[in-house]
Short mmCIF file of C-alpha atoms in Angstrom, two decimals:
data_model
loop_
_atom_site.label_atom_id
_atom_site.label_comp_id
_atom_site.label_asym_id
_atom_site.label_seq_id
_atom_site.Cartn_x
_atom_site.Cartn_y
_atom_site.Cartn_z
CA UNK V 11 2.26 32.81 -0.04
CA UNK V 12 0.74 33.91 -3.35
CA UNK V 13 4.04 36.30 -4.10
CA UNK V 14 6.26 33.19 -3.53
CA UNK V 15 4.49 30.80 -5.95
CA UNK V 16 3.90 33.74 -8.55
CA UNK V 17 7.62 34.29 -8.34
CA UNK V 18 8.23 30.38 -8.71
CA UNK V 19 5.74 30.12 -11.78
CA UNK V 20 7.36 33.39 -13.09
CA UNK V 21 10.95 31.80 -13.19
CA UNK V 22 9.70 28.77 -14.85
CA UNK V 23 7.57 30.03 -17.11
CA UNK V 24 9.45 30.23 -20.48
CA UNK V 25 10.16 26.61 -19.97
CA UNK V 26 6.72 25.51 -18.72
CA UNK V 27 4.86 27.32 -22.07
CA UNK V 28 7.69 26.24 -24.52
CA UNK V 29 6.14 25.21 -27.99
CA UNK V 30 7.54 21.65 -27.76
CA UNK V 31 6.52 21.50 -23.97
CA UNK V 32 2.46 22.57 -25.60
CA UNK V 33 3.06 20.20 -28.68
CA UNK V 34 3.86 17.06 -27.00
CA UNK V 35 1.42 17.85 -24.65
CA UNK V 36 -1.45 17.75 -26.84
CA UNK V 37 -0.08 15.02 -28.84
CA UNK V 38 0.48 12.08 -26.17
CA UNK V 39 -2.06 9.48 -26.15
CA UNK V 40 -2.23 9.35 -22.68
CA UNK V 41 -5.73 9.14 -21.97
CA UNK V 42 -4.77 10.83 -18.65
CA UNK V 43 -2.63 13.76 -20.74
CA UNK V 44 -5.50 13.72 -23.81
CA UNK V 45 -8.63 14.76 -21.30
CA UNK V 46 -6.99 17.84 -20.16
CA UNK V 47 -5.15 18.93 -23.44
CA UNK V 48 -5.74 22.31 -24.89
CA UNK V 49 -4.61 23.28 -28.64
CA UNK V 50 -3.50 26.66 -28.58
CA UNK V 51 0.19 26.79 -30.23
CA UNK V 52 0.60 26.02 -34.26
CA UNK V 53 4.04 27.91 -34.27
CA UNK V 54 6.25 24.24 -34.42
CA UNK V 55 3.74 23.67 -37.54
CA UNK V 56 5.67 26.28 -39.53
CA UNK V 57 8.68 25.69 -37.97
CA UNK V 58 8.88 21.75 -38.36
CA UNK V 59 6.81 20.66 -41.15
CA UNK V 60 6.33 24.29 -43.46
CA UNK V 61 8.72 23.93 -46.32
CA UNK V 62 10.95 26.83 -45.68
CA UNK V 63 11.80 27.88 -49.35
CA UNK V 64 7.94 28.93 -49.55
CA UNK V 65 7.44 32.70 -49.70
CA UNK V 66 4.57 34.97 -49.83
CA UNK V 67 1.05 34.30 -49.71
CA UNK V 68 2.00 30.55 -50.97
CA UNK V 69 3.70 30.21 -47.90
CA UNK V 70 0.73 31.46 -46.37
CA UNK V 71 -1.71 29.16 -48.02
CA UNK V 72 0.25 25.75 -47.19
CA UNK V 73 0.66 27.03 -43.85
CA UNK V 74 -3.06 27.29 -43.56
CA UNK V 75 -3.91 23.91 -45.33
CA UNK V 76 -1.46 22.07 -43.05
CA UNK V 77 -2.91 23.64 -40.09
CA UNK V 78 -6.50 22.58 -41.02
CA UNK V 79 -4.86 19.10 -41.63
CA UNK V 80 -3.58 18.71 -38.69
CA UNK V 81 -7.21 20.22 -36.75
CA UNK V 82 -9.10 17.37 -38.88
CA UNK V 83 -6.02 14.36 -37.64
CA UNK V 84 -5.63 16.18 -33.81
CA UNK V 85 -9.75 15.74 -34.27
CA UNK V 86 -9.79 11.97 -35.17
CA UNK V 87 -7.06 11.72 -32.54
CA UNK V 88 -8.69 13.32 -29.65
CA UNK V 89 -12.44 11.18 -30.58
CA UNK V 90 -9.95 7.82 -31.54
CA UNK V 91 -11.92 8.11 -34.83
CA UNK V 92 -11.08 7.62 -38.43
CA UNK V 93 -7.70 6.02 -38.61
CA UNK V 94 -7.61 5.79 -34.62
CA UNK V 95 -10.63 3.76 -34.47
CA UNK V 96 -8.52 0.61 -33.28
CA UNK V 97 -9.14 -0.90 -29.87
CA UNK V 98 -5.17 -2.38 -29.91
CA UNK V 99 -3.83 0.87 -30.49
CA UNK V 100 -5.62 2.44 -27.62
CA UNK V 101 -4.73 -0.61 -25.35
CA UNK V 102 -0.99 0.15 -25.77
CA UNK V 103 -0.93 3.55 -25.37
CA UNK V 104 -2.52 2.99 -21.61
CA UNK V 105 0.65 1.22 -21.02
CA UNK V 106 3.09 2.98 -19.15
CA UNK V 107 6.20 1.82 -20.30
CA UNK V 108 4.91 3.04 -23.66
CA UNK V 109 7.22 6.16 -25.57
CA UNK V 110 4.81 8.38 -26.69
CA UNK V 111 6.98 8.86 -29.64
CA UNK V 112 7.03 5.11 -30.65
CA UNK V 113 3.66 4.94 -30.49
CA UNK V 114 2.93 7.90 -32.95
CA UNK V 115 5.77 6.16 -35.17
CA UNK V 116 3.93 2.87 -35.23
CA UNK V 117 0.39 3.92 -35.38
CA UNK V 118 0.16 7.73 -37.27
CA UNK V 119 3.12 8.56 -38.61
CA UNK V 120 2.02 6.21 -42.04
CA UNK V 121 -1.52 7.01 -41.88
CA UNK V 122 -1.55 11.02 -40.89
CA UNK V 123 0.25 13.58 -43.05
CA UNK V 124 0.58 16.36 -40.76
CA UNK V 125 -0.06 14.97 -36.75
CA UNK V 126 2.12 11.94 -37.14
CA UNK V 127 4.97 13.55 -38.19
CA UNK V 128 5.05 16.63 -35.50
CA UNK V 129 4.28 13.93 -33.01
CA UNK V 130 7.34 12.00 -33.69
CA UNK V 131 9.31 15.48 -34.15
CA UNK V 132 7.95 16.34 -30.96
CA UNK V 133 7.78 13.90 -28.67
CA UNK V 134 11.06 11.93 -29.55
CA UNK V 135 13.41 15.52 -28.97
CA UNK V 136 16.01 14.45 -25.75
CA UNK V 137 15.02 16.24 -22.14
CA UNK V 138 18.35 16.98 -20.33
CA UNK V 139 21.86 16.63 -21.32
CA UNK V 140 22.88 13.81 -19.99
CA UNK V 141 22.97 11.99 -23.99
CA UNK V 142 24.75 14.81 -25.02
CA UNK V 143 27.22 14.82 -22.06
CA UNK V 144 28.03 11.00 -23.08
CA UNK V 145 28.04 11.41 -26.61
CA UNK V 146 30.74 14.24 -26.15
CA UNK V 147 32.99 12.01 -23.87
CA UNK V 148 32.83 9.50 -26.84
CA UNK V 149 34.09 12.13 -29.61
CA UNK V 150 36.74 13.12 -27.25
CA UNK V 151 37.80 9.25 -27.07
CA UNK V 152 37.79 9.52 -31.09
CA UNK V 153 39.53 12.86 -31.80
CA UNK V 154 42.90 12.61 -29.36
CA UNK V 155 46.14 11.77 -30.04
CA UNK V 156 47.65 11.64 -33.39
CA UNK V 157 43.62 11.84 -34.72
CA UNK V 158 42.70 15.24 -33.37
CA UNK V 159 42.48 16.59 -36.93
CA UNK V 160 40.01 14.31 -37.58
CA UNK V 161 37.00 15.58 -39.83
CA UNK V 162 33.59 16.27 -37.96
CA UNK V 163 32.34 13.86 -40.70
CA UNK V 164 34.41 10.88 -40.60
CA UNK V 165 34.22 11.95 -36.41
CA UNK V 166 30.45 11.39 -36.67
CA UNK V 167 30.44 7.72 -38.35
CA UNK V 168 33.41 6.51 -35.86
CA UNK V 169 31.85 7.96 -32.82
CA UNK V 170 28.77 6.06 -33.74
CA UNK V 171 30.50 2.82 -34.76
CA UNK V 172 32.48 2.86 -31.39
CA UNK V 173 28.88 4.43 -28.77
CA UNK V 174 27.31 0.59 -30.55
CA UNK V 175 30.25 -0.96 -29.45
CA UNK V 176 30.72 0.20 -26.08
CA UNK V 177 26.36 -0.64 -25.67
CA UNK V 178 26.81 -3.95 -27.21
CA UNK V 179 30.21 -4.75 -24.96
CA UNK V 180 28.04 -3.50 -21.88
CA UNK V 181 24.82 -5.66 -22.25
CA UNK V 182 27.09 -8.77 -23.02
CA UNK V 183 29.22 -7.91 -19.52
CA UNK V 184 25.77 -7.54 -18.09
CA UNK V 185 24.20 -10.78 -19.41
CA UNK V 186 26.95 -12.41 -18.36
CA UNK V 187 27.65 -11.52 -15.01
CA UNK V 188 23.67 -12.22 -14.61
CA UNK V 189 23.91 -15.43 -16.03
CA UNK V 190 26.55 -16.06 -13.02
CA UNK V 191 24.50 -15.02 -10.37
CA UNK V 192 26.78 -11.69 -9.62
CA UNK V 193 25.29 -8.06 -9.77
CA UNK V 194 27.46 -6.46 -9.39
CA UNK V 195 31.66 -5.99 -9.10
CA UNK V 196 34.41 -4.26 -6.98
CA UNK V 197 34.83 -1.46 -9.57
CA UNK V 198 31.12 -0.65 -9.22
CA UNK V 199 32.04 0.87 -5.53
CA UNK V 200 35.09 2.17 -6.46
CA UNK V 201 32.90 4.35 -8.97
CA UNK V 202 30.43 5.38 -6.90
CA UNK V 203 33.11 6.23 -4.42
CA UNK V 204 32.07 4.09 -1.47
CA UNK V 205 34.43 1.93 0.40
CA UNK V 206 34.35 -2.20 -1.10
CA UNK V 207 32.96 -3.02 2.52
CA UNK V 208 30.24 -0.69 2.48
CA UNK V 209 31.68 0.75 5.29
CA UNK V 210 29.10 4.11 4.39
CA UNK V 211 26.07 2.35 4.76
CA UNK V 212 27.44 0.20 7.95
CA UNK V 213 28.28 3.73 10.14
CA UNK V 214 24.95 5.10 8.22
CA UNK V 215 22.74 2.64 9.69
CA UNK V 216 24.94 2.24 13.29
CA UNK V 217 24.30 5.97 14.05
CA UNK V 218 20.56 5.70 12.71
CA UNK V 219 20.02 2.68 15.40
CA UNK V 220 21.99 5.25 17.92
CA UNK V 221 19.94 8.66 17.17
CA UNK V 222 16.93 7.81 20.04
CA UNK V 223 14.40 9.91 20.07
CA UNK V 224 14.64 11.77 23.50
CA UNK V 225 11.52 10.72 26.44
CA UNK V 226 11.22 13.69 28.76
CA UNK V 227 10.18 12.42 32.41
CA UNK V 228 8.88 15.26 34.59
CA UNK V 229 9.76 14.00 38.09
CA UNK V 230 6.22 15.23 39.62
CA UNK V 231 2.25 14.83 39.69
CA UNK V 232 1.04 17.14 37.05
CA UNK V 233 -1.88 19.47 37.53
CA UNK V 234 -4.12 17.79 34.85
CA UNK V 235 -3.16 14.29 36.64
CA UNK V 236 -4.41 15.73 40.14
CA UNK V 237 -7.86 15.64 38.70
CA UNK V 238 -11.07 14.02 40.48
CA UNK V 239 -11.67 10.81 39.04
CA UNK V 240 -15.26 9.36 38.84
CA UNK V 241 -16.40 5.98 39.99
CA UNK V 242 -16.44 4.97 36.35
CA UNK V 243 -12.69 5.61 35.87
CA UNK V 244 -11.55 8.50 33.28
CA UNK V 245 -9.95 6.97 30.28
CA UNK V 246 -8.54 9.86 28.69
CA UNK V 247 -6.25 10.73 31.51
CA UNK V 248 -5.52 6.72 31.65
CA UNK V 249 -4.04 7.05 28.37
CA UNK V 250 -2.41 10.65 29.21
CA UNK V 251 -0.85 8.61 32.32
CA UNK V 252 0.06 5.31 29.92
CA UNK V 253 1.95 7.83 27.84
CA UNK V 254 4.01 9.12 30.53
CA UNK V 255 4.85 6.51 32.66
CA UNK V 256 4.37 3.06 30.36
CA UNK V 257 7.97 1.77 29.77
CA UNK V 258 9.81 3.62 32.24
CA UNK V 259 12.25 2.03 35.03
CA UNK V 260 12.98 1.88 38.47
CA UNK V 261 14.75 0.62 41.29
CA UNK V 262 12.89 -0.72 43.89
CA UNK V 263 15.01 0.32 46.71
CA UNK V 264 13.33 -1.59 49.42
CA UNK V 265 14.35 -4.80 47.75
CA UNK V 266 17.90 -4.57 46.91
CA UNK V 267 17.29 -2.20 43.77
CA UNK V 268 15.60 -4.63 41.58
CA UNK V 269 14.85 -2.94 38.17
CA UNK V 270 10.65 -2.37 37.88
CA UNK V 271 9.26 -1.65 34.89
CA UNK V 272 6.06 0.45 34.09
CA UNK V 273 3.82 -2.06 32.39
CA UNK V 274 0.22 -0.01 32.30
CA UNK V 275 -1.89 1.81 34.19
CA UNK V 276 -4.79 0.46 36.93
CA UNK V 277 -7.76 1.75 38.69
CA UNK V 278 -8.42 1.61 42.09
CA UNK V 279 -11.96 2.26 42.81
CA UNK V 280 -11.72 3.95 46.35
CA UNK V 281 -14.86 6.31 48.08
CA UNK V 282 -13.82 9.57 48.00
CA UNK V 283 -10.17 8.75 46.24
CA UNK V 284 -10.14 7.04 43.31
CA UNK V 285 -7.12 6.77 41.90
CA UNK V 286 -4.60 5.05 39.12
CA UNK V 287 -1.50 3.08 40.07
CA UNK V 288 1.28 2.08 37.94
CA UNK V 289 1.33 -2.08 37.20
CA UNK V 290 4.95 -2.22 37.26
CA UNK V 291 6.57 -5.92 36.42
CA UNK V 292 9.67 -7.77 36.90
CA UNK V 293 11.89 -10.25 35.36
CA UNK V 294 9.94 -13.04 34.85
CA UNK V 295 6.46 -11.76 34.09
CA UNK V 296 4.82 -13.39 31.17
CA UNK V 297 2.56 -11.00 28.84
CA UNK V 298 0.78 -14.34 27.67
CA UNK V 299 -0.45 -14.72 30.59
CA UNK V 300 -3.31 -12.73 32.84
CA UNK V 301 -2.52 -10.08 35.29
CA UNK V 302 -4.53 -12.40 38.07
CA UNK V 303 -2.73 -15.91 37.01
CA UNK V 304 -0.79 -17.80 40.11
CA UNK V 305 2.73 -17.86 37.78
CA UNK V 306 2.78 -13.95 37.37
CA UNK V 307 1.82 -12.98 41.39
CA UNK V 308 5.45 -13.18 42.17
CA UNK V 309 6.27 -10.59 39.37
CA UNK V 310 4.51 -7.24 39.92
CA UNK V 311 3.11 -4.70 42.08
CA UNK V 312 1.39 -1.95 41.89
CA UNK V 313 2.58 1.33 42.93
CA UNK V 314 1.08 4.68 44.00
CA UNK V 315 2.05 7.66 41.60
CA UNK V 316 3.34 9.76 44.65
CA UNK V 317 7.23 10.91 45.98
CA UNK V 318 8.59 7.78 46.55
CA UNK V 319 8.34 6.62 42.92
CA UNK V 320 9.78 9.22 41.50
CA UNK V 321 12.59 9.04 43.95
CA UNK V 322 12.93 5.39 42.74
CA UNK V 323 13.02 6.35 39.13
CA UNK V 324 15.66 9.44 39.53
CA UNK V 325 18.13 6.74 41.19
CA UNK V 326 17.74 4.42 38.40
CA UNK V 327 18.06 7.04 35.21
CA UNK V 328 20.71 8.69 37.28
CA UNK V 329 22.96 5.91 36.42
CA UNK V 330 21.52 5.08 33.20
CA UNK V 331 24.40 7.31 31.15
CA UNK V 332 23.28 6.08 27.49
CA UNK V 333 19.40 6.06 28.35
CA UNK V 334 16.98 8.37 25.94
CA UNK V 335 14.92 9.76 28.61
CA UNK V 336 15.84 13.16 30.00
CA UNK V 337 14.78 13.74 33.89
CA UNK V 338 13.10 17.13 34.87
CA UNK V 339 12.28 18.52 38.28
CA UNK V 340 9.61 20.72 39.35
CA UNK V 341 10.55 24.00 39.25
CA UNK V 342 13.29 23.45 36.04
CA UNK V 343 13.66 23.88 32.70
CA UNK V 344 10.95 21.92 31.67
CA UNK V 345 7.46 23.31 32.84
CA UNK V 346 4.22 20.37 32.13
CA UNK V 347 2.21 21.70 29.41
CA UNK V 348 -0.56 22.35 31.46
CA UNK V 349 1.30 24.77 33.14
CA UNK V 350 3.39 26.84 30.36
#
């Protein structure tokens, strides 16, 4: 196990430890993010906010000074002192529909002359490539046909012209189609590539409510439910035997093949032989009602756990083609647990 995650956190490494990964980081106000921030990369320092044209040791000495800055500002930011000393501030950044890179913007970039800056450098850079994937599609709509020799400038300010455009048309499509009380629109299938009838989802859900989890039945007394019972019942093996037989089916074959069902489990208190039958009911039997009430008598019987049952319930799931419960015999595939 420890090879497999050292060769996970190997792979991702690079990625994980990246300078902007450690800078933003440390530099969200996330309370959450802020108690378990460590400082220990100054690299995007030099690389974002050191003027370049600086050589030698002056290059050295504003690199210095703007690190101490930025230890004294990442100080007063950590403590929320100084210029972070404002309840409001802190109440927003909590929020967590809050950028982290609007909130620098708004609250340190104009009062911090190292921290705010990296923070908005930082924190604002795009994760993934979806933007970039969409912003290409757009300079391909610019630079085709007869304006494919189209300068990357002039490019630049129409692609941006026409990406407002195409936001602006959107949101008013949107608003409007809100406004009428519809969501959404016959192309919006044909994009995602589903049928305009949902005709996906429909056979999705139909085989769902068809996939039944299989009930195995072993068609014989267990050894664990051959057990001595005591006078005072057992109520573990009642459950055991309410998991097995509760819900199963029958045909009572003495009385033209009526369907039974297995409703629980009783004890009969016997000397010597104490014993659970199954409480099996009928069409008719009301659950709001007690076992012992004068409306139900008509409606179940109970039956002893032996042969004859389990003849009873082979006949039935014999003919039962699209039923989930599988029958075993003694002796087949399917061994009890107990017995394995």
């Amino acid at each position: 196990m420890t090879d497999v995650v050292m060769r996970f956190w190997l792979k991702r490494r690079p990625k994980l430890i990246h300078d902007y990964a450690l800078a933003g980081y440390i530099l969200s106000p996330n309370s959450t993010i802020m108690s378990h921030a460590i400082d220990k990369n100054k690299r995007l320092i030099t690389k974002l906010i050191l003027n370049p044209t600086l050589v030698g040791s002056e290059r050295n000495n504003e690199r210095a000074k703007l690190i101490d800055t930025f230890m004294e500002e990442y100080g007063d930011f950590t403590n929320k002192r100084g210029m972070f000393a404002r309840d409001n501030i802190w109440i927003m950044a909590k929020d967590e529909h809050t950028k982290a890179y609007r909130w620098h913007y708004k609250y340190s970039l104009t009062t911090t002359k190292v921290l705010g800056k990296l923070a908005c450098l930082v924190l604002s850079k795009i994760l993934g490539i979806g933007t970039a994937e969409r912003n290409w599609k757009q300079v391909k709509a610019i630079k085709s046909g007869q304006r494919i020799n189209t300068g990357m400038d002039k490019t630049k300010k129409q692609v941006l012209i026409y990406a407002q455009y195409q936001r602006t048309r959107a949101q008013a499509r949107m608003t409007k189609l809100a406004a009428a009380g519809k969501l959404w629109e016959d192309d919006d299938f044909a994009s995602m590539k589903m049928d305009p009838f949902c005709k996906e989802i429909k056979e999705s859900l139909e085989a769902e409510q068809m996939e039944k989890a299989v009930r195995i039945l072993r068609l014989w007394q267990e050894r664990w439910e051959l057990e001595t019972i005591g006078p005072n019942s057992n109520l573990i093996m009642e459950a055991r035997l309410t998991t097995k037989y509760k819900g199963l089916k029958f045909f009572d074959i003495n009385e033209n093949n009526r369907v039974m069902t297995v409703h629980k489990m009783i004890f009969q208190k016997k000397h010597g032989n104490n014993l659970y039958h199954v409480f099996a009911t009928m069409d008719g039997f009301n659950d709001l009602l007690t076992d012992d009430d004068a409306a139900n008598d008509l409606y179940w019987q109970p039956w002893e756990v032996n042969e004859d049952l389990f003849d009873c319930m082979r006949v039935y799931y014999k003919e039962q083609v699209d039923s989930n419960v599988k029958c075993y015999e003694l002796g087949g595939d399917c061994q009890s647990d107990d017995e394995q």
